[in-house]
Coordinates of C-alpha atoms and ligand atoms in Angstrom, one line a residue:
M1 CA 0.0 0.0 0.0
P2 CA 1.2 3.5 -0.7
Q3 CA 2.2 5.8 2.1
T4 CA -0.7 8.2 2.5
V5 CA -1.6 10.9 5.0
E6 CA -4.5 10.8 7.3
I7 CA -6.7 13.8 6.7
A8 CA -9.3 15.2 9.1
F9 CA -11.5 18.3 9.2
Q10 CA -12.3 20.3 12.3
G11 CA -14.0 23.6 13.1
L12 CA -12.0 26.8 13.6
K13 CA -12.7 26.7 17.3
A14 CA -11.4 23.2 17.8
R15 CA -8.1 22.7 19.6
A16 CA -5.2 22.9 17.2
Q17 CA -2.1 20.7 17.3
S18 CA 1.2 22.0 18.5
T19 CA 2.4 22.7 14.9
A20 CA -0.1 25.0 13.1
V21 CA 0.1 26.2 9.5
I22 CA -1.4 29.7 8.9
L23 CA -2.2 31.1 5.4
V24 CA -1.0 34.6 4.9
E25 CA -2.3 36.9 2.1
P26 CA -0.2 39.7 0.8
N27 CA -0.8 43.2 2.2
K28 CA -3.4 41.9 4.6
K29 CA -3.4 42.0 8.4
L30 CA -3.6 38.8 10.3
A31 CA -7.3 37.9 10.9
G32 CA -9.4 35.4 12.8
W33 CA -7.6 32.5 14.3
A34 CA -4.1 33.8 13.5
K35 CA -4.9 37.3 14.9
K36 CA -6.1 35.8 18.1
L37 CA -2.9 33.7 18.5
D38 CA -0.9 36.8 17.8
K39 CA -2.7 38.7 20.5
A40 CA -2.4 35.8 23.0
T41 CA 1.4 35.8 22.4
G42 CA 1.9 39.5 22.8
G43 CA 2.4 40.0 19.0
Q44 CA 4.9 37.2 18.5
I45 CA 3.5 36.2 15.1
N46 CA 3.4 39.7 13.6
R47 CA 6.9 40.4 14.9
A48 CA 8.3 37.3 13.3
L49 CA 6.6 38.0 10.0
S50 CA 7.8 41.6 9.8
S51 CA 11.4 40.9 11.0
A52 CA 11.7 38.2 8.3
D53 CA 10.0 40.6 5.8
F54 CA 7.5 37.9 5.1
K55 CA 4.8 39.4 2.8
G56 CA 2.6 36.4 2.0
K57 CA 3.8 36.1 -1.5
A58 CA 2.6 32.9 -3.2
R59 CA 5.0 29.9 -2.7
T60 CA 6.9 31.5 0.2
S61 CA 6.9 30.2 3.8
L62 CA 8.3 31.1 7.2
D63 CA 8.9 28.8 10.1
I64 CA 8.2 30.4 13.5
P65 CA 9.2 28.1 16.3
G66 CA 9.2 28.8 20.0
I67 CA 5.6 30.2 20.2
D68 CA 4.7 31.3 23.8
D69 CA 1.4 29.5 24.0
E70 CA 0.4 26.5 26.0
Q71 CA -1.2 24.9 22.9
I72 CA 0.8 26.0 19.9
G73 CA 4.5 25.5 19.9
R74 CA 5.3 26.3 16.3
V75 CA 3.7 28.2 13.5
V76 CA 4.5 27.7 9.8
A77 CA 3.3 30.7 7.8
V78 CA 2.6 30.0 4.2
G79 CA 2.0 32.7 1.6
V80 CA -1.0 32.2 -0.6
G81 CA -1.0 35.2 -2.9
D82 CA -4.3 36.9 -3.6
V83 CA -7.0 34.5 -2.5
D84 CA -9.6 36.0 -4.9
E85 CA -7.4 35.1 -7.8
L86 CA -7.0 31.4 -6.8
E87 CA -8.7 28.8 -8.9
E88 CA -9.4 25.3 -7.7
K89 CA -6.3 23.9 -9.2
D90 CA -4.3 26.6 -7.4
W91 CA -5.8 25.5 -4.1
V92 CA -4.8 21.9 -4.9
M93 CA -1.2 23.0 -5.6
L94 CA -1.1 25.0 -2.4
G95 CA -2.3 22.0 -0.4
G96 CA 0.6 20.0 -2.0
M97 CA 3.0 22.8 -1.2
I98 CA 1.9 22.9 2.5
A99 CA 2.3 19.1 2.8
G100 CA 5.8 19.4 1.2
Q101 CA 6.8 22.2 3.6
L102 CA 5.7 20.1 6.6
S103 CA 7.4 16.9 5.5
S104 CA 10.7 18.7 4.7
R105 CA 10.6 20.1 8.2
R106 CA 10.1 16.6 9.5
V107 CA 6.7 17.3 11.0
R108 CA 4.6 14.2 11.6
S109 CA 1.3 15.8 12.5
A110 CA -0.1 19.3 12.1
S111 CA -3.1 21.5 12.0
V112 CA -3.7 23.7 8.9
I113 CA -5.8 26.7 9.7
A114 CA -7.7 26.9 6.4
E115 CA -9.8 29.9 7.4
C116 CA -9.3 31.9 4.2
A117 CA -10.1 28.8 2.1
S118 CA -13.4 28.4 3.8
V119 CA -14.8 31.9 4.2
D120 CA -17.8 32.5 1.9
T121 CA -16.9 35.5 -0.3
G122 CA -19.9 35.0 -2.6
K123 CA -18.1 32.5 -4.8
K124 CA -18.4 28.8 -3.9
M125 CA -15.7 28.8 -1.3
A126 CA -16.4 25.6 0.7
P127 CA -14.7 23.4 -1.9
N128 CA -11.5 25.3 -1.6
A129 CA -10.6 23.8 1.7
A130 CA -11.3 20.4 0.3
A131 CA -9.1 21.1 -2.7
L132 CA -6.3 22.1 -0.2
A133 CA -6.7 18.7 1.5
F134 CA -6.8 16.9 -1.8
G135 CA -3.5 18.5 -2.8
A136 CA -1.9 17.4 0.4
Q137 CA -3.1 13.9 -0.2
L138 CA -1.6 13.8 -3.7
R139 CA 1.7 15.1 -2.3
C140 CA 2.0 12.6 0.5
Y141 CA 2.1 9.6 -1.9
A142 CA 5.2 7.5 -1.6
F143 CA 6.1 4.2 -3.2
E144 CA 8.1 2.3 -0.6
A145 CA 6.9 -1.2 -1.2
Y146 CA 10.4 -2.5 -1.7
K147 CA 12.4 -0.4 0.8
A148 CA 12.7 -2.9 3.5
D149 CA 14.8 -0.6 5.7
A150 CA 12.8 2.5 5.1
K151 CA 11.4 2.6 8.6
N152 CA 14.9 2.6 10.1
D153 CA 16.5 5.0 7.6
E154 CA 17.4 8.2 9.4
S155 CA 18.3 10.1 6.3
R156 CA 14.9 9.7 4.7
P157 CA 12.5 12.6 5.0
A158 CA 10.1 12.1 7.9
V159 CA 6.7 11.0 6.7
L160 CA 3.8 13.3 7.4
E161 CA 1.2 11.1 9.1
Q162 CA -1.7 13.3 9.9
I163 CA -3.1 16.7 9.0
S164 CA -6.2 18.3 10.4
F165 CA -7.7 21.1 8.4
H166 CA -9.5 23.7 10.5
V167 CA -12.3 25.2 8.4
G168 CA -15.4 27.4 8.7
D169 CA -17.9 24.7 7.6
E170 CA -16.6 21.4 8.8
K171 CA -19.6 19.4 7.6
Q172 CA -19.7 20.9 4.1
T173 CA -15.9 20.5 3.6
T174 CA -16.0 16.9 4.8
A175 CA -18.8 16.2 2.2
D176 CA -16.8 18.1 -0.6
Y177 CA -13.7 16.1 0.3
G178 CA -15.5 12.7 -0.1
A179 CA -15.4 12.8 -3.9
L180 CA -11.9 14.2 -4.0
D181 CA -10.7 11.5 -1.7
A182 CA -12.0 8.9 -4.2
V183 CA -10.0 10.7 -6.9
G184 CA -6.9 10.7 -4.8
Q185 CA -7.3 6.9 -4.3
G186 CA -7.6 6.4 -8.0
V187 CA -4.4 8.5 -8.6
A188 CA -2.5 6.5 -6.0
L189 CA -3.6 3.3 -7.5
A190 CA -2.5 4.4 -11.0
R191 CA 0.9 5.6 -9.6
D192 CA 1.4 2.3 -7.8
L193 CA 0.7 0.3 -11.0
V194 CA 3.2 2.4 -13.0
N195 CA 5.9 2.3 -10.2
E196 CA 5.7 -1.5 -9.8
P197 CA 8.6 -3.3 -11.5
A198 CA 7.7 -5.6 -14.3
N199 CA 9.0 -8.8 -12.6
R200 CA 6.3 -8.2 -9.9
L201 CA 3.6 -6.9 -12.1
G202 CA 3.0 -9.1 -15.1
P203 CA -0.3 -9.4 -17.0
I204 CA -1.7 -11.8 -14.5
E205 CA -0.8 -9.6 -11.5
F206 CA -2.1 -6.5 -13.2
A207 CA -5.4 -8.4 -13.9
D208 CA -5.6 -9.3 -10.2
R209 CA -5.4 -5.6 -9.3
C210 CA -8.3 -5.0 -11.7
A211 CA -10.3 -7.8 -10.3
A212 CA -9.9 -6.2 -6.8
L213 CA -12.1 -3.3 -8.1
A214 CA -15.1 -5.6 -7.3
E215 CA -14.5 -4.3 -3.7
V216 CA -15.6 -0.8 -4.7
G217 CA -18.6 -2.1 -6.7
C218 CA -17.3 -2.6 -10.2
E219 CA -18.2 -5.7 -12.2
V220 CA -15.0 -7.1 -13.5
E221 CA -14.4 -9.6 -16.2
I222 CA -10.9 -11.1 -16.7
W223 CA -10.1 -12.9 -20.0
D224 CA -7.2 -15.4 -20.2
A225 CA -5.3 -15.9 -23.4
E226 CA -7.7 -18.7 -24.5
K227 CA -10.7 -16.3 -24.2
C228 CA -8.7 -13.6 -26.1
E229 CA -8.3 -16.2 -28.9
E230 CA -12.0 -17.0 -28.9
E231 CA -12.7 -13.3 -29.2
R232 CA -10.3 -13.1 -32.1
F233 CA -7.9 -10.7 -30.4
H234 CA -5.2 -11.8 -32.9
S235 CA -3.4 -8.5 -33.0
L236 CA -3.1 -8.2 -29.2
L237 CA -2.1 -11.9 -28.9
A238 CA 0.7 -11.4 -31.5
V239 CA 2.4 -9.0 -29.1
A240 CA 2.0 -11.4 -26.2
Q241 CA 3.3 -14.4 -28.0
G242 CA 7.0 -13.8 -27.4
S243 CA 6.5 -13.7 -23.6
A244 CA 6.3 -16.7 -21.2
R245 CA 3.7 -14.7 -19.4
P246 CA 0.3 -15.0 -21.1
A247 CA -1.9 -12.1 -22.0
R248 CA -4.9 -10.9 -20.1
V249 CA -7.7 -8.5 -20.9
A250 CA -9.6 -6.9 -18.0
I251 CA -13.0 -5.3 -18.4
M252 CA -14.2 -3.1 -15.5
R253 CA -17.8 -1.9 -15.5
W254 CA -19.3 0.7 -13.2
N255 CA -23.1 1.1 -13.6
G256 CA -23.9 4.3 -11.7
A257 CA -26.6 5.8 -14.0
K258 CA -30.2 5.5 -13.1
S259 CA -30.8 3.0 -15.9
K260 CA -28.5 0.1 -16.7
R261 CA -29.4 0.7 -20.4
T262 CA -27.9 4.3 -20.6
K263 CA -25.0 4.1 -23.0
P264 CA -21.7 3.9 -21.2
V265 CA -18.7 6.1 -21.5
C266 CA -15.7 4.0 -22.4
F267 CA -12.0 4.1 -21.6
I268 CA -9.3 1.9 -23.1
G269 CA -5.7 1.5 -21.9
K270 CA -2.4 0.1 -23.3
G271 CA -1.1 -2.2 -20.7
V272 CA 2.3 -3.4 -21.9
V273 CA 3.8 -4.4 -18.6
F274 CA 7.3 -4.3 -20.2
D275 CA 8.3 -3.2 -23.7
T276 CA 11.7 -4.6 -24.7
G277 CA 10.8 -3.8 -28.3
G278 CA 10.5 -7.5 -29.1
I279 CA 12.7 -8.7 -32.0
S280 CA 13.2 -5.1 -33.0
I281 CA 14.8 -4.8 -29.6
K282 CA 15.3 -1.4 -27.9
P283 CA 18.8 -0.1 -26.9
A284 CA 19.8 -0.9 -23.4
G285 CA 20.1 2.7 -22.1
G286 CA 16.9 3.7 -20.3
M287 CA 15.1 0.5 -21.1
E288 CA 14.1 0.1 -17.5
D289 CA 11.6 2.9 -18.0
M290 CA 9.6 0.5 -20.1
K291 CA 8.1 -1.0 -17.0
G292 CA 5.9 2.1 -17.2
D293 CA 4.5 1.1 -20.6
M294 CA 1.2 0.2 -19.0
G295 CA 0.6 3.8 -18.0
G296 CA -2.6 4.0 -20.1
A297 CA -4.0 0.8 -18.5
A298 CA -3.0 2.2 -15.0
C299 CA -4.9 5.4 -15.7
V300 CA -8.0 3.5 -16.8
T301 CA -7.9 1.2 -13.7
G302 CA -7.4 4.2 -11.4
L303 CA -10.2 6.1 -13.1
M304 CA -12.7 3.1 -12.8
H305 CA -11.7 2.9 -9.1
T306 CA -12.5 6.6 -8.6
L307 CA -15.8 6.5 -10.5
A308 CA -17.0 3.6 -8.4
A309 CA -15.6 4.9 -5.1
R310 CA -17.4 8.2 -5.5
R311 CA -20.5 6.5 -6.7
A312 CA -20.5 8.6 -9.9
P313 CA -24.0 8.7 -11.6
V314 CA -22.7 7.4 -14.9
N315 CA -22.3 4.1 -16.7
A316 CA -18.7 3.5 -17.5
V317 CA -16.6 0.7 -18.9
G318 CA -12.8 0.4 -18.8
L319 CA -10.9 -2.1 -20.9
V320 CA -7.2 -2.8 -20.6
G321 CA -5.0 -5.0 -22.7
L322 CA -2.3 -6.6 -20.6
V323 CA 0.7 -8.1 -22.4
E324 CA 4.5 -8.2 -22.3
N325 CA 6.6 -7.4 -25.4
M326 CA 9.5 -9.9 -25.4
P327 CA 11.9 -11.3 -28.0
S328 CA 12.0 -15.1 -28.0
D329 CA 11.8 -18.0 -30.4
R330 CA 8.0 -17.6 -30.3
A331 CA 8.0 -13.8 -30.8
M332 CA 6.5 -12.2 -33.9
R333 CA 9.0 -11.1 -36.5
P334 CA 9.4 -8.1 -38.7
G335 CA 7.6 -8.9 -41.9
D336 CA 5.0 -11.1 -40.3
V337 CA 1.4 -10.5 -41.4
I338 CA -1.1 -10.8 -38.5
D339 CA -4.9 -10.7 -38.2
S340 CA -7.0 -8.6 -36.0
R341 CA -10.5 -8.8 -34.5
A342 CA -11.8 -6.2 -37.0
G343 CA -10.8 -8.6 -39.8
K344 CA -8.1 -6.3 -41.1
T345 CA -4.6 -7.6 -41.7
I346 CA -1.4 -5.9 -40.4
E347 CA 2.1 -6.2 -41.7
V348 CA 4.4 -5.9 -38.7
L349 CA 7.5 -4.0 -39.9
N350 CA 8.7 -3.1 -36.4
T351 CA 7.8 -5.2 -33.4
D352 CA 8.5 -2.2 -31.2
A353 CA 5.4 -0.5 -32.6
E354 CA 3.3 -2.9 -30.4
G355 CA 1.0 -0.6 -28.5
R356 CA -1.2 0.1 -31.5
L357 CA -1.6 -3.7 -32.0
V358 CA -2.9 -4.1 -28.5
L359 CA -5.3 -1.2 -28.8
A360 CA -6.6 -2.1 -32.3
D361 CA -8.5 -5.2 -31.0
L362 CA -9.7 -3.4 -27.8
L363 CA -11.1 -0.5 -29.9
A364 CA -12.9 -2.7 -32.3
Y365 CA -14.4 -4.9 -29.5
A366 CA -15.5 -1.9 -27.3
E367 CA -17.2 -0.1 -30.1
E368 CA -19.1 -3.2 -31.3
T369 CA -20.0 -4.5 -27.8
Y370 CA -20.9 -1.4 -25.9
N371 CA -21.9 1.1 -28.5
P372 CA -20.5 3.7 -26.1
K373 CA -21.2 7.5 -26.0
F374 CA -17.5 7.9 -26.7
M375 CA -14.2 6.1 -26.4
V376 CA -11.1 7.6 -25.0
N377 CA -7.9 5.5 -25.3
L378 CA -4.7 6.2 -23.4
A379 CA -1.3 4.9 -24.3
T380 CA 2.4 5.5 -23.9
L381 CA 2.4 5.1 -27.6
T382 CA 5.3 7.0 -29.2
G383 CA 8.6 8.5 -28.3
A384 CA 7.8 11.1 -31.0
I385 CA 5.1 12.7 -28.9
M386 CA 7.9 13.8 -26.5
V387 CA 9.8 15.3 -29.3
A388 CA 6.7 17.3 -30.3
L389 CA 5.3 18.3 -26.9
G390 CA 7.8 17.5 -24.2
R391 CA 6.4 16.5 -20.8
E392 CA 3.9 19.2 -20.2
Y393 CA 1.0 18.3 -22.5
A394 CA -0.2 14.9 -23.7
G395 CA -0.9 14.5 -27.4
M396 CA -4.6 14.3 -28.3
F397 CA -6.1 13.0 -31.6
S398 CA -9.8 12.9 -32.1
N399 CA -12.5 12.4 -34.7
D400 CA -14.9 14.6 -32.7
D401 CA -14.6 18.3 -31.9
G402 CA -17.1 18.1 -29.0
L403 CA -15.2 15.3 -27.3
S404 CA -11.8 16.9 -27.9
G405 CA -13.1 20.3 -26.6
D406 CA -14.4 18.6 -23.4
L407 CA -11.0 17.0 -22.9
S408 CA -9.2 20.3 -23.4
D409 CA -11.5 22.1 -20.9
A410 CA -11.0 19.4 -18.3
G411 CA -7.2 19.6 -18.9
F412 CA -7.1 23.3 -18.1
A413 CA -9.3 22.9 -15.1
T414 CA -7.1 20.1 -13.6
G415 CA -3.7 21.0 -14.9
E416 CA -3.5 17.7 -16.8
R417 CA -3.4 19.4 -20.2
V418 CA -3.8 17.9 -23.7
W419 CA -2.9 19.4 -27.0
R420 CA -4.7 18.4 -30.2
L421 CA -2.8 17.2 -33.2
P422 CA -4.2 16.4 -36.6
L423 CA -5.7 13.3 -38.1
D424 CA -5.9 13.5 -41.9
K425 CA -6.4 11.3 -44.8
G426 CA -3.2 12.6 -46.2
Y427 CA -1.2 10.8 -43.5
D428 CA -3.2 7.7 -44.0
K429 CA -1.3 6.5 -47.1
L430 CA 1.9 6.4 -45.0
I431 CA 0.6 3.2 -43.4
D432 CA -0.7 1.5 -46.5
S433 CA 1.0 -1.9 -47.1
K434 CA 1.8 -3.7 -50.3
V435 CA 1.1 -7.1 -48.7
A436 CA -1.6 -6.5 -46.0
D437 CA -4.3 -4.0 -45.3
M438 CA -1.9 -1.8 -43.4
K439 CA 1.6 -1.7 -41.9
N440 CA 2.3 -0.9 -38.2
I441 CA 4.8 1.9 -38.8
G442 CA 4.7 4.9 -41.1
G443 CA 8.3 6.0 -41.5
R444 CA 10.4 8.7 -39.9
L445 CA 8.1 11.6 -40.2
G446 CA 5.0 12.4 -38.1
G447 CA 5.4 9.2 -36.0
S448 CA 2.8 10.1 -33.4
I449 CA 0.3 11.0 -36.1
T450 CA 0.8 7.8 -38.2
A451 CA 0.3 5.8 -34.9
A452 CA -3.0 7.7 -34.4
Q453 CA -4.1 7.1 -38.0
F454 CA -3.5 3.4 -37.4
L455 CA -5.8 3.4 -34.4
Q456 CA -8.4 5.3 -36.3
R457 CA -8.7 2.5 -38.8
F458 CA -10.2 0.4 -35.9
V459 CA -12.9 2.9 -35.0
T460 CA -16.0 3.4 -37.2
D461 CA -18.4 6.2 -36.2
T462 CA -18.1 6.5 -32.4
P463 CA -16.7 9.8 -31.0
W464 CA -13.2 8.8 -30.1
A465 CA -10.0 10.4 -28.7
H466 CA -6.6 8.9 -28.5
L467 CA -4.3 10.4 -25.8
D468 CA -0.6 9.7 -26.4
I469 CA 0.8 9.9 -22.8
A470 CA 4.4 8.8 -23.4
G471 CA 5.7 12.1 -22.1
V472 CA 3.5 12.5 -19.0
A473 CA 2.8 9.0 -17.6
F474 CA 6.2 8.7 -15.9
D475 CA 9.4 10.6 -15.3
S476 CA 7.6 13.8 -15.8
P477 CA 8.7 16.9 -13.8
K478 CA 8.0 16.6 -10.1
S479 CA 5.5 19.1 -8.8
E480 CA 3.8 20.3 -5.6
I481 CA 1.3 17.5 -6.0
N482 CA 3.4 14.8 -7.7
P483 CA 6.5 13.4 -5.9
S484 CA 6.3 10.1 -7.8
W485 CA 8.0 8.6 -10.9
G486 CA 4.7 7.2 -12.1
S487 CA 2.5 10.3 -12.2
G488 CA -1.0 8.7 -12.3
W489 CA -1.6 11.1 -15.2
G490 CA -5.2 11.2 -16.6
V491 CA -7.2 10.1 -13.6
R492 CA -8.0 13.6 -12.6
L493 CA -8.5 14.8 -16.2
L494 CA -11.0 12.1 -17.1
D495 CA -12.8 12.1 -13.8
R496 CA -13.3 15.8 -14.3
M497 CA -14.5 15.4 -17.9
V498 CA -17.0 12.7 -16.9
Q499 CA -18.2 14.8 -13.9
D500 CA -18.6 18.0 -15.9
K501 CA -20.1 16.7 -19.0
Y502 CA -21.6 13.1 -18.7
E503 CA -23.2 12.7 -15.3
S504 CA -27.0 12.7 -15.0
Ligands
BES601 N1 6.4 2.3 -25.6 C1 7.0 2.8 -26.7 C2 6.9 4.4 -26.7 C3 7.6 5.1 -25.6 C4 8.9 5.4 -25.7 C5 6.9 5.4 -24.4 C6 9.6 6.1 -24.7 C7 7.5 6.1 -23.4 C8 8.8 6.4 -23.5 C9 6.4 2.3 -28.0 O1 5.9 1.0 -27.9 C10 7.4 2.4 -29.0 O2 8.4 1.6 -28.9 N2 7.2 3.2 -30.0 C11 8.2 3.3 -31.1 C12 7.4 3.3 -32.4 C13 8.3 3.2 -33.6 C14 8.9 1.8 -33.6 C15 7.5 3.4 -34.8 C16 8.9 4.6 -30.8 O3 8.4 5.6 -30.4 O4 10.1 4.6 -31.1
MN602 MN1 7.4 -0.4 -28.3
ZN603 ZN1 5.4 0.3 -26.0

């Protein structure tokens, strides 16, 4: 289990812990709780702030130890900038920053006086305190499953165990936090799956983690390789055939809408538990990162957990294709022609372009079986997307302006941003094959686009978006809310899109 912080909400009058965080706005006098403490200590807080020239600028902080109060021993002042300007995602970041400040100061337990995040200024303010707590939860994630000595390691930053947020409306904030807590759990699950090394998380183990979603109320179906064969998943199986570890497909359903018959929204993830490249083997340098080549499947699994855990009023289905891409005497070869569920044949010219082979069968199956409102697939699909966009935006390809607009909006709201790139018939000829219906690579230019064109050939008329998350799923820049190699990217984005646009 990941290391997480225990979060509680209390009223502003409740007794605070000995370490208290106060939020300071620029050019504003201390108010409320902080003002009272300042008075009780003969002006100690204000004196410390002014002698350190602390102005409450965003992303600054000041440690004030030795407080003369029987309850409070230490105050950490955190600058919040102008509160009226803060959007929800800024509150989330601020919560992460506070948790980071506390843990780097080796604090185990603290009270955060979130008064300015819970005062009603006419806007909807109650959720801000919940967003603050959510950010702290995201920041406190740690993957320490295999650090046997972690508990005894003195050099390791102390782990923050507990935070109480003191807020104006304790009941409302607790209620607001409920849904965000579910999102945090989904993100932690996705991060865990990406961080797990491939020797410990093969297709079978990943499928077991999907099956565990039954505990939150999902219906889960796990296919073994035989069932994949029966369902004519030839293209997915061609990737798996080089590995001693057999393929799995996991299908997770959450039926939260009033009627079971309401069309579902559908998410599909690439779950290559390790991508060696196969016979077209990758260079050794950095190959270890390919344990994260199931980032798409991790996101879908985390998202399904979230939707179920917060009892989202929507019908949703998540499908993940779980395989390992290995070179062996049984592996597919460059030049092989393989079949697919859709009945289209594929000339495999590079066995390292395997993700699209996994997704092709899943897309065809999902469209035909669920007739979904839309399909979004996520995949660490191409190195080329990092050349184009770096690690700030994921690449988005879509056949539908409405769906891609919804994804862009949710991206800006959450900070998990997507940038649309073109699909166009003109690129399509780059993947035509002389011997089969198509080939699995399109040449040197536009590598992310030709990969997307390939996927599009397995979608007929359902609104669909493909997110190429190779740059953002792992090893992306650490932030106030992400201390982890596996970022859990996409759970917050897609949960938000569903919540804003598809819930009844
Ligand atoms: N999983 C890789 C893409 C990748 C690379 C993700 C680096 C994250 C970090 C994918 O399966 C792959 O190998 N793609 C090839 C495609 C090429 C052979 C057409 C690539 O990008 O080089
Ligand atoms: Mn590959
Ligand atoms: Zn891959």
